[in-house]
mmCIF file of N, CA and C in Angstrom:
data_model
loop_
_atom_site.group_PDB
_atom_site.id
_atom_site.type_symbol
_atom_site.label_atom_id
_atom_site.label_comp_id
_atom_site.label_asym_id
_atom_site.label_seq_id
_atom_site.Cartn_x
_atom_site.Cartn_y
_atom_site.Cartn_z
ATOM 1 N N MET A 1 83.059 97.490 -75.044
ATOM 2 C CA MET A 1 81.921 96.785 -74.486
ATOM 3 C C MET A 1 82.396 95.466 -73.882
ATOM 4 N N THR A 2 81.925 95.164 -72.713
ATOM 5 C CA THR A 2 82.317 93.924 -72.057
ATOM 6 C C THR A 2 81.384 92.793 -72.451
ATOM 7 N N SER A 3 81.940 91.587 -72.406
ATOM 8 C CA SER A 3 81.136 90.400 -72.689
ATOM 9 C C SER A 3 80.596 89.858 -71.382
ATOM 10 N N PRO A 4 79.304 89.526 -71.306
ATOM 11 C CA PRO A 4 78.767 88.984 -70.068
ATOM 12 C C PRO A 4 79.440 87.655 -69.736
ATOM 13 N N PHE A 5 79.734 87.478 -68.474
ATOM 14 C CA PHE A 5 80.393 86.259 -68.016
ATOM 15 C C PHE A 5 79.354 85.188 -67.726
ATOM 16 N N SER A 6 79.667 83.961 -68.149
ATOM 17 C CA SER A 6 78.795 82.836 -67.818
ATOM 18 C C SER A 6 79.591 81.540 -67.862
ATOM 19 N N THR A 7 79.051 80.550 -67.186
ATOM 20 C CA THR A 7 79.608 79.199 -67.252
ATOM 21 C C THR A 7 78.454 78.230 -67.463
ATOM 22 N N SER A 8 78.789 77.104 -68.057
ATOM 23 C CA SER A 8 77.816 76.021 -68.173
ATOM 24 C C SER A 8 78.588 74.719 -68.092
ATOM 25 N N THR A 9 77.883 73.672 -67.712
ATOM 26 C CA THR A 9 78.517 72.379 -67.541
ATOM 27 C C THR A 9 77.744 71.323 -68.306
ATOM 28 N N ALA A 10 78.492 70.454 -68.944
ATOM 29 C CA ALA A 10 77.923 69.290 -69.617
ATOM 30 C C ALA A 10 78.679 68.065 -69.121
ATOM 31 N N SER A 11 78.071 66.920 -69.274
ATOM 32 C CA SER A 11 78.720 65.681 -68.849
ATOM 33 C C SER A 11 79.208 64.914 -70.062
ATOM 34 N N ALA A 12 80.380 64.348 -69.914
ATOM 35 C CA ALA A 12 80.932 63.433 -70.913
ATOM 36 C C ALA A 12 81.261 62.146 -70.169
ATOM 37 N N GLY A 13 81.484 61.087 -70.883
ATOM 38 C CA GLY A 13 81.821 59.821 -70.238
ATOM 39 C C GLY A 13 83.093 59.891 -69.414
ATOM 40 N N THR A 14 83.941 60.873 -69.722
ATOM 41 C CA THR A 14 85.216 61.010 -69.023
ATOM 42 C C THR A 14 85.162 62.003 -67.867
ATOM 43 N N GLY A 15 84.063 62.744 -67.736
ATOM 44 C CA GLY A 15 83.945 63.736 -66.672
ATOM 45 C C GLY A 15 83.276 64.991 -67.182
ATOM 46 N N PRO A 16 83.285 66.058 -66.387
ATOM 47 C CA PRO A 16 82.576 67.276 -66.757
ATOM 48 C C PRO A 16 83.305 68.106 -67.810
ATOM 49 N N ILE A 17 82.499 68.795 -68.611
ATOM 50 C CA ILE A 17 83.014 69.803 -69.538
ATOM 51 C C ILE A 17 82.476 71.140 -69.036
ATOM 52 N N LEU A 18 83.364 72.008 -68.629
ATOM 53 C CA LEU A 18 83.001 73.321 -68.099
ATOM 54 C C LEU A 18 83.286 74.366 -69.169
ATOM 55 N N THR A 19 82.250 75.021 -69.640
ATOM 56 C CA THR A 19 82.390 76.043 -70.673
ATOM 57 C C THR A 19 82.350 77.415 -70.017
ATOM 58 N N VAL A 20 83.324 78.248 -70.378
ATOM 59 C CA VAL A 20 83.448 79.590 -69.815
ATOM 60 C C VAL A 20 83.292 80.596 -70.952
ATOM 61 N N ARG A 21 82.496 81.634 -70.706
ATOM 62 C CA ARG A 21 82.279 82.677 -71.711
ATOM 63 C C ARG A 21 82.409 84.049 -71.069
ATOM 64 N N GLY A 22 82.917 84.989 -71.859
ATOM 65 C CA GLY A 22 83.013 86.368 -71.405
ATOM 66 C C GLY A 22 84.378 86.697 -70.851
ATOM 67 N N GLU A 23 84.422 87.744 -70.065
ATOM 68 C CA GLU A 23 85.679 88.222 -69.492
ATOM 69 C C GLU A 23 85.965 87.504 -68.184
ATOM 70 N N LEU A 24 87.122 86.875 -68.138
ATOM 71 C CA LEU A 24 87.564 86.163 -66.938
ATOM 72 C C LEU A 24 88.596 87.050 -66.259
ATOM 73 N N ASP A 25 88.146 87.768 -65.251
ATOM 74 C CA ASP A 25 88.995 88.757 -64.602
ATOM 75 C C ASP A 25 88.732 88.798 -63.098
ATOM 76 N N VAL A 26 89.265 89.807 -62.454
ATOM 77 C CA VAL A 26 89.150 89.912 -60.999
ATOM 78 C C VAL A 26 87.689 89.938 -60.544
ATOM 79 N N ALA A 27 86.804 90.442 -61.366
ATOM 80 C CA ALA A 27 85.390 90.511 -60.990
ATOM 81 C C ALA A 27 84.673 89.182 -61.169
ATOM 82 N N THR A 28 85.095 88.367 -62.147
ATOM 83 C CA THR A 28 84.375 87.136 -62.464
ATOM 84 C C THR A 28 85.084 85.863 -62.013
ATOM 85 N N ALA A 29 86.371 85.954 -61.741
ATOM 86 C CA ALA A 29 87.119 84.764 -61.317
ATOM 87 C C ALA A 29 86.514 84.089 -60.084
ATOM 88 N N PRO A 30 86.033 84.838 -59.081
ATOM 89 C CA PRO A 30 85.413 84.171 -57.935
ATOM 90 C C PRO A 30 84.197 83.315 -58.321
ATOM 91 N N GLN A 31 83.429 83.769 -59.310
ATOM 92 C CA GLN A 31 82.284 82.977 -59.774
ATOM 93 C C GLN A 31 82.758 81.652 -60.372
ATOM 94 N N LEU A 32 83.838 81.730 -61.151
ATOM 95 C CA LEU A 32 84.371 80.503 -61.752
ATOM 96 C C LEU A 32 84.940 79.584 -60.682
ATOM 97 N N ARG A 33 85.639 80.143 -59.704
ATOM 98 C CA ARG A 33 86.169 79.319 -58.608
ATOM 99 C C ARG A 33 85.037 78.588 -57.880
ATOM 100 N N THR A 34 83.944 79.284 -57.638
ATOM 101 C CA THR A 34 82.793 78.666 -56.986
ATOM 102 C C THR A 34 82.249 77.531 -57.842
ATOM 103 N N ARG A 35 82.116 77.794 -59.125
ATOM 104 C CA ARG A 35 81.586 76.770 -60.042
ATOM 105 C C ARG A 35 82.492 75.551 -60.074
ATOM 106 N N ILE A 36 83.797 75.763 -60.098
ATOM 107 C CA ILE A 36 84.754 74.653 -60.093
ATOM 108 C C ILE A 36 84.606 73.851 -58.799
ATOM 109 N N GLY A 37 84.428 74.537 -57.691
ATOM 110 C CA GLY A 37 84.270 73.869 -56.403
ATOM 111 C C GLY A 37 83.008 73.032 -56.313
ATOM 112 N N GLU A 38 82.017 73.349 -57.127
ATOM 113 C CA GLU A 38 80.757 72.598 -57.133
ATOM 114 C C GLU A 38 80.815 71.331 -57.987
ATOM 115 N N LEU A 39 81.850 71.215 -58.808
ATOM 116 C CA LEU A 39 81.957 70.044 -59.692
ATOM 117 C C LEU A 39 82.292 68.787 -58.907
ATOM 118 N N THR A 40 81.775 67.682 -59.371
ATOM 119 C CA THR A 40 82.107 66.390 -58.786
ATOM 120 C C THR A 40 83.084 65.692 -59.726
ATOM 121 N N LEU A 41 84.272 65.451 -59.233
ATOM 122 C CA LEU A 41 85.303 64.760 -60.008
ATOM 123 C C LEU A 41 85.709 63.497 -59.280
ATOM 124 N N GLU A 42 85.914 62.449 -60.032
ATOM 125 C CA GLU A 42 86.369 61.182 -59.463
ATOM 126 C C GLU A 42 87.735 60.842 -60.028
ATOM 127 N N ALA A 43 88.444 59.987 -59.326
ATOM 128 C CA ALA A 43 89.773 59.552 -59.762
ATOM 129 C C ALA A 43 89.700 59.031 -61.193
ATOM 130 N N GLY A 44 90.657 59.461 -61.990
ATOM 131 C CA GLY A 44 90.738 59.008 -63.365
ATOM 132 C C GLY A 44 89.924 59.811 -64.359
ATOM 133 N N GLN A 45 89.085 60.720 -63.880
ATOM 134 C CA GLN A 45 88.264 61.515 -64.791
ATOM 135 C C GLN A 45 89.080 62.665 -65.388
ATOM 136 N N LEU A 46 88.468 63.314 -66.358
ATOM 137 C CA LEU A 46 89.063 64.471 -67.023
ATOM 138 C C LEU A 46 88.106 65.651 -66.902
ATOM 139 N N LEU A 47 88.597 66.756 -66.374
ATOM 140 C CA LEU A 47 87.857 68.010 -66.361
ATOM 141 C C LEU A 47 88.283 68.792 -67.592
ATOM 142 N N VAL A 48 87.357 69.002 -68.505
ATOM 143 C CA VAL A 48 87.622 69.781 -69.712
ATOM 144 C C VAL A 48 87.109 71.191 -69.468
ATOM 145 N N VAL A 49 87.986 72.171 -69.655
ATOM 146 C CA VAL A 49 87.605 73.574 -69.510
ATOM 147 C C VAL A 49 87.655 74.201 -70.901
ATOM 148 N N ASP A 50 86.474 74.506 -71.433
ATOM 149 C CA ASP A 50 86.350 75.068 -72.773
ATOM 150 C C ASP A 50 86.385 76.594 -72.669
ATOM 151 N N LEU A 51 87.411 77.186 -73.280
ATOM 152 C CA LEU A 51 87.635 78.625 -73.162
ATOM 153 C C LEU A 51 87.338 79.385 -74.452
ATOM 154 N N GLU A 52 86.688 78.742 -75.390
ATOM 155 C CA GLU A 52 86.453 79.372 -76.694
ATOM 156 C C GLU A 52 85.763 80.722 -76.575
ATOM 157 N N GLY A 53 84.843 80.860 -75.657
ATOM 158 C CA GLY A 53 84.089 82.098 -75.522
ATOM 159 C C GLY A 53 84.713 83.130 -74.610
ATOM 160 N N VAL A 54 85.937 82.887 -74.136
ATOM 161 C CA VAL A 54 86.596 83.852 -73.252
ATOM 162 C C VAL A 54 87.161 84.988 -74.101
ATOM 163 N N THR A 55 86.743 86.205 -73.792
ATOM 164 C CA THR A 55 87.166 87.372 -74.557
ATOM 165 C C THR A 55 88.325 88.120 -73.917
ATOM 166 N N PHE A 56 88.576 87.855 -72.641
ATOM 167 C CA PHE A 56 89.666 88.505 -71.912
ATOM 168 C C PHE A 56 89.989 87.641 -70.707
ATOM 169 N N CYS A 57 91.267 87.569 -70.349
ATOM 170 C CA CYS A 57 91.664 86.822 -69.155
ATOM 171 C C CYS A 57 92.839 87.538 -68.511
ATOM 172 N N ASP A 58 92.669 87.946 -67.256
ATOM 173 C CA ASP A 58 93.768 88.580 -66.534
ATOM 174 C C ASP A 58 94.413 87.567 -65.584
ATOM 175 N N SER A 59 95.296 88.037 -64.732
ATOM 176 C CA SER A 59 96.020 87.141 -63.826
ATOM 177 C C SER A 59 95.079 86.423 -62.848
ATOM 178 N N SER A 60 93.965 87.055 -62.490
ATOM 179 C CA SER A 60 92.991 86.391 -61.623
ATOM 180 C C SER A 60 92.369 85.195 -62.329
ATOM 181 N N GLY A 61 92.117 85.345 -63.609
ATOM 182 C CA GLY A 61 91.586 84.248 -64.401
ATOM 183 C C GLY A 61 92.575 83.111 -64.523
ATOM 184 N N ILE A 62 93.831 83.448 -64.761
ATOM 185 C CA ILE A 62 94.862 82.414 -64.850
ATOM 186 C C ILE A 62 94.997 81.696 -63.514
ATOM 187 N N SER A 63 94.949 82.443 -62.435
ATOM 188 C CA SER A 63 95.006 81.841 -61.103
ATOM 189 C C SER A 63 93.844 80.867 -60.894
ATOM 190 N N THR A 64 92.687 81.206 -61.408
ATOM 191 C CA THR A 64 91.522 80.340 -61.283
ATOM 192 C C THR A 64 91.688 79.073 -62.116
ATOM 193 N N LEU A 65 92.325 79.174 -63.276
ATOM 194 C CA LEU A 65 92.611 77.975 -64.074
ATOM 195 C C LEU A 65 93.587 77.057 -63.333
ATOM 196 N N ILE A 66 94.554 77.651 -62.653
ATOM 197 C CA ILE A 66 95.475 76.862 -61.830
ATOM 198 C C ILE A 66 94.709 76.191 -60.692
ATOM 199 N N ALA A 67 93.764 76.910 -60.104
ATOM 200 C CA ALA A 67 92.934 76.329 -59.044
ATOM 201 C C ALA A 67 92.134 75.139 -59.578
ATOM 202 N N ALA A 68 91.644 75.239 -60.808
ATOM 203 C CA ALA A 68 90.904 74.124 -61.422
ATOM 204 C C ALA A 68 91.810 72.906 -61.541
ATOM 205 N N ARG A 69 93.044 73.141 -61.936
ATOM 206 C CA ARG A 69 94.001 72.032 -62.033
ATOM 207 C C ARG A 69 94.239 71.414 -60.651
ATOM 208 N N ASN A 70 94.361 72.255 -59.644
ATOM 209 C CA ASN A 70 94.583 71.758 -58.286
ATOM 210 C C ASN A 70 93.396 70.937 -57.783
ATOM 211 N N VAL A 71 92.189 71.380 -58.091
ATOM 212 C CA VAL A 71 90.982 70.635 -57.705
ATOM 213 C C VAL A 71 90.987 69.264 -58.383
ATOM 214 N N ALA A 72 91.320 69.254 -59.668
ATOM 215 C CA ALA A 72 91.377 67.978 -60.399
ATOM 216 C C ALA A 72 92.432 67.055 -59.794
ATOM 217 N N GLU A 73 93.610 67.579 -59.527
ATOM 218 C CA GLU A 73 94.672 66.752 -58.955
ATOM 219 C C GLU A 73 94.293 66.211 -57.583
ATOM 220 N N ALA A 74 93.609 67.016 -56.778
ATOM 221 C CA ALA A 74 93.177 66.561 -55.450
ATOM 222 C C ALA A 74 92.214 65.386 -55.567
ATOM 223 N N ALA A 75 91.457 65.337 -56.658
ATOM 224 C CA ALA A 75 90.510 64.246 -56.892
ATOM 225 C C ALA A 75 91.153 63.106 -57.687
ATOM 226 N N GLU A 76 92.461 63.223 -57.929
ATOM 227 C CA GLU A 76 93.196 62.250 -58.746
ATOM 228 C C GLU A 76 92.624 62.184 -60.160
ATOM 229 N N ALA A 77 92.229 63.363 -60.646
ATOM 230 C CA ALA A 77 91.711 63.517 -62.000
ATOM 231 C C ALA A 77 92.691 64.398 -62.773
ATOM 232 N N LYS A 78 92.378 64.622 -64.028
ATOM 233 C CA LYS A 78 93.199 65.472 -64.901
ATOM 234 C C LYS A 78 92.365 66.658 -65.362
ATOM 235 N N VAL A 79 93.046 67.663 -65.886
ATOM 236 C CA VAL A 79 92.373 68.819 -66.466
ATOM 237 C C VAL A 79 92.968 69.080 -67.843
ATOM 238 N N ALA A 80 92.132 69.535 -68.758
ATOM 239 C CA ALA A 80 92.580 69.936 -70.088
ATOM 240 C C ALA A 80 91.851 71.208 -70.479
ATOM 241 N N LEU A 81 92.570 72.116 -71.123
ATOM 242 C CA LEU A 81 91.976 73.333 -71.644
ATOM 243 C C LEU A 81 91.726 73.133 -73.131
ATOM 244 N N VAL A 82 90.575 73.583 -73.589
ATOM 245 C CA VAL A 82 90.263 73.447 -75.011
ATOM 246 C C VAL A 82 89.837 74.791 -75.594
ATOM 247 N N ALA A 83 90.074 74.929 -76.903
ATOM 248 C CA ALA A 83 89.701 76.130 -77.648
ATOM 249 C C ALA A 83 90.243 77.390 -76.970
ATOM 250 N N VAL A 84 91.513 77.330 -76.580
ATOM 251 C CA VAL A 84 92.131 78.448 -75.872
ATOM 252 C C VAL A 84 92.355 79.604 -76.857
ATOM 253 N N PRO A 85 91.840 80.789 -76.545
ATOM 254 C CA PRO A 85 92.040 81.939 -77.439
ATOM 255 C C PRO A 85 93.533 82.244 -77.623
ATOM 256 N N THR A 86 93.876 82.766 -78.783
ATOM 257 C CA THR A 86 95.276 83.030 -79.128
ATOM 258 C C THR A 86 95.979 83.883 -78.088
ATOM 259 N N ARG A 87 95.330 84.946 -77.639
ATOM 260 C CA ARG A 87 95.968 85.818 -76.632
ATOM 261 C C ARG A 87 96.275 85.069 -75.345
ATOM 262 N N LEU A 88 95.363 84.218 -74.939
ATOM 263 C CA LEU A 88 95.578 83.461 -73.707
ATOM 264 C C LEU A 88 96.656 82.390 -73.918
ATOM 265 N N THR A 89 96.708 81.797 -75.085
ATOM 266 C CA THR A 89 97.768 80.837 -75.396
ATOM 267 C C THR A 89 99.124 81.512 -75.255
ATOM 268 N N ARG A 90 99.225 82.705 -75.787
ATOM 269 C CA ARG A 90 100.479 83.463 -75.692
ATOM 270 C C ARG A 90 100.815 83.782 -74.243
ATOM 271 N N THR A 91 99.841 84.199 -73.463
ATOM 272 C CA THR A 91 100.067 84.507 -72.049
ATOM 273 C C THR A 91 100.534 83.269 -71.293
ATOM 274 N N LEU A 92 99.910 82.131 -71.556
ATOM 275 C CA LEU A 92 100.330 80.893 -70.887
ATOM 276 C C LEU A 92 101.770 80.543 -71.248
ATOM 277 N N ALA A 93 102.140 80.771 -72.499
ATOM 278 C CA ALA A 93 103.522 80.496 -72.926
ATOM 279 C C ALA A 93 104.501 81.448 -72.243
ATOM 280 N N LEU A 94 104.164 82.729 -72.202
ATOM 281 C CA LEU A 94 105.057 83.724 -71.596
ATOM 282 C C LEU A 94 105.235 83.527 -70.095
ATOM 283 N N THR A 95 104.229 82.996 -69.442
ATOM 284 C CA THR A 95 104.303 82.794 -67.991
ATOM 285 C C THR A 95 104.852 81.418 -67.611
ATOM 286 N N GLY A 96 105.165 80.603 -68.611
ATOM 287 C CA GLY A 96 105.692 79.271 -68.330
ATOM 288 C C GLY A 96 104.620 78.254 -67.994
ATOM 289 N N LEU A 97 103.363 78.597 -68.217
ATOM 290 C CA LEU A 97 102.269 77.694 -67.871
ATOM 291 C C LEU A 97 101.780 76.850 -69.047
ATOM 292 N N ALA A 98 102.361 77.048 -70.216
ATOM 293 C CA ALA A 98 101.917 76.294 -71.391
ATOM 294 C C ALA A 98 102.087 74.792 -71.178
ATOM 295 N N ASP A 99 103.147 74.397 -70.504
ATOM 296 C CA ASP A 99 103.373 72.970 -70.238
ATOM 297 C C ASP A 99 102.593 72.478 -69.026
ATOM 298 N N PHE A 100 102.066 73.384 -68.261
ATOM 299 C CA PHE A 100 101.302 73.073 -67.056
ATOM 300 C C PHE A 100 99.915 72.544 -67.404
ATOM 301 N N PHE A 101 99.387 73.023 -68.546
ATOM 302 C CA PHE A 101 98.046 72.650 -68.988
ATOM 303 C C PHE A 101 98.103 71.970 -70.348
ATOM 304 N N PRO A 102 97.610 70.743 -70.455
ATOM 305 C CA PRO A 102 97.446 70.196 -71.793
ATOM 306 C C PRO A 102 96.315 70.953 -72.486
ATOM 307 N N THR A 103 96.532 71.318 -73.738
ATOM 308 C CA THR A 103 95.523 72.060 -74.484
ATOM 309 C C THR A 103 95.183 71.326 -75.777
ATOM 310 N N TYR A 104 93.949 71.470 -76.183
ATOM 311 C CA TYR A 104 93.433 70.787 -77.374
ATOM 312 C C TYR A 104 92.509 71.739 -78.121
ATOM 313 N N PRO A 105 92.356 71.529 -79.420
ATOM 314 C CA PRO A 105 91.457 72.391 -80.195
ATOM 315 C C PRO A 105 89.988 72.258 -79.770
ATOM 316 N N THR A 106 89.563 71.034 -79.422
ATOM 317 C CA THR A 106 88.156 70.799 -79.077
ATOM 318 C C THR A 106 88.048 69.871 -77.876
ATOM 319 N N ALA A 107 86.866 69.854 -77.286
ATOM 320 C CA ALA A 107 86.606 68.922 -76.184
ATOM 321 C C ALA A 107 86.745 67.483 -76.664
ATOM 322 N N GLY A 108 86.271 67.209 -77.869
ATOM 323 C CA GLY A 108 86.396 65.862 -78.417
ATOM 324 C C GLY A 108 87.835 65.408 -78.526
ATOM 325 N N ASP A 109 88.721 66.316 -78.932
ATOM 326 C CA ASP A 109 90.148 65.985 -79.013
ATOM 327 C C ASP A 109 90.727 65.676 -77.629
ATOM 328 N N ALA A 110 90.348 66.466 -76.632
ATOM 329 C CA ALA A 110 90.831 66.229 -75.273
ATOM 330 C C ALA A 110 90.341 64.892 -74.734
ATOM 331 N N ILE A 111 89.073 64.598 -74.974
ATOM 332 C CA ILE A 111 88.490 63.350 -74.501
ATOM 333 C C ILE A 111 89.142 62.158 -75.201
ATOM 334 N N SER A 112 89.387 62.271 -76.498
ATOM 335 C CA SER A 112 90.054 61.181 -77.230
ATOM 336 C C SER A 112 91.460 60.951 -76.703
ATOM 337 N N ALA A 113 92.183 62.022 -76.428
ATOM 338 C CA ALA A 113 93.541 61.896 -75.920
ATOM 339 C C ALA A 113 93.560 61.279 -74.518
ATOM 340 N N HIS A 114 92.533 61.566 -73.742
ATOM 341 C CA HIS A 114 92.442 61.045 -72.373
ATOM 342 C C HIS A 114 92.114 59.545 -72.362
ATOM 343 N N GLY A 115 91.255 59.141 -73.304
ATOM 344 C CA GLY A 115 90.716 57.788 -73.320
ATOM 345 C C GLY A 115 91.713 56.739 -73.653
#
């Protein structure tokens, strides 16, 4: 059974928190890319991407996370991944992307580290 894909956004003093749920794959990655493109980021802010609810992530999903980082860098902001599922943590390590993304257990931890 597949998990329905959804995103939601909350505001923190440091910037947006984007929560992703469900399967992040070739079918849903374009939706996430669109959502990332709609975010307003300013220099010095932090984009937190909460992945706790992600049940599956393929290469399209990873590509979209890289796109999120690129959007943040273009705005002179930072990106952090939080609550990364174990399987995705392993995939990021195997692909050499573990050092590309700072990761934290919670959004609060990412925000504290940024501040």
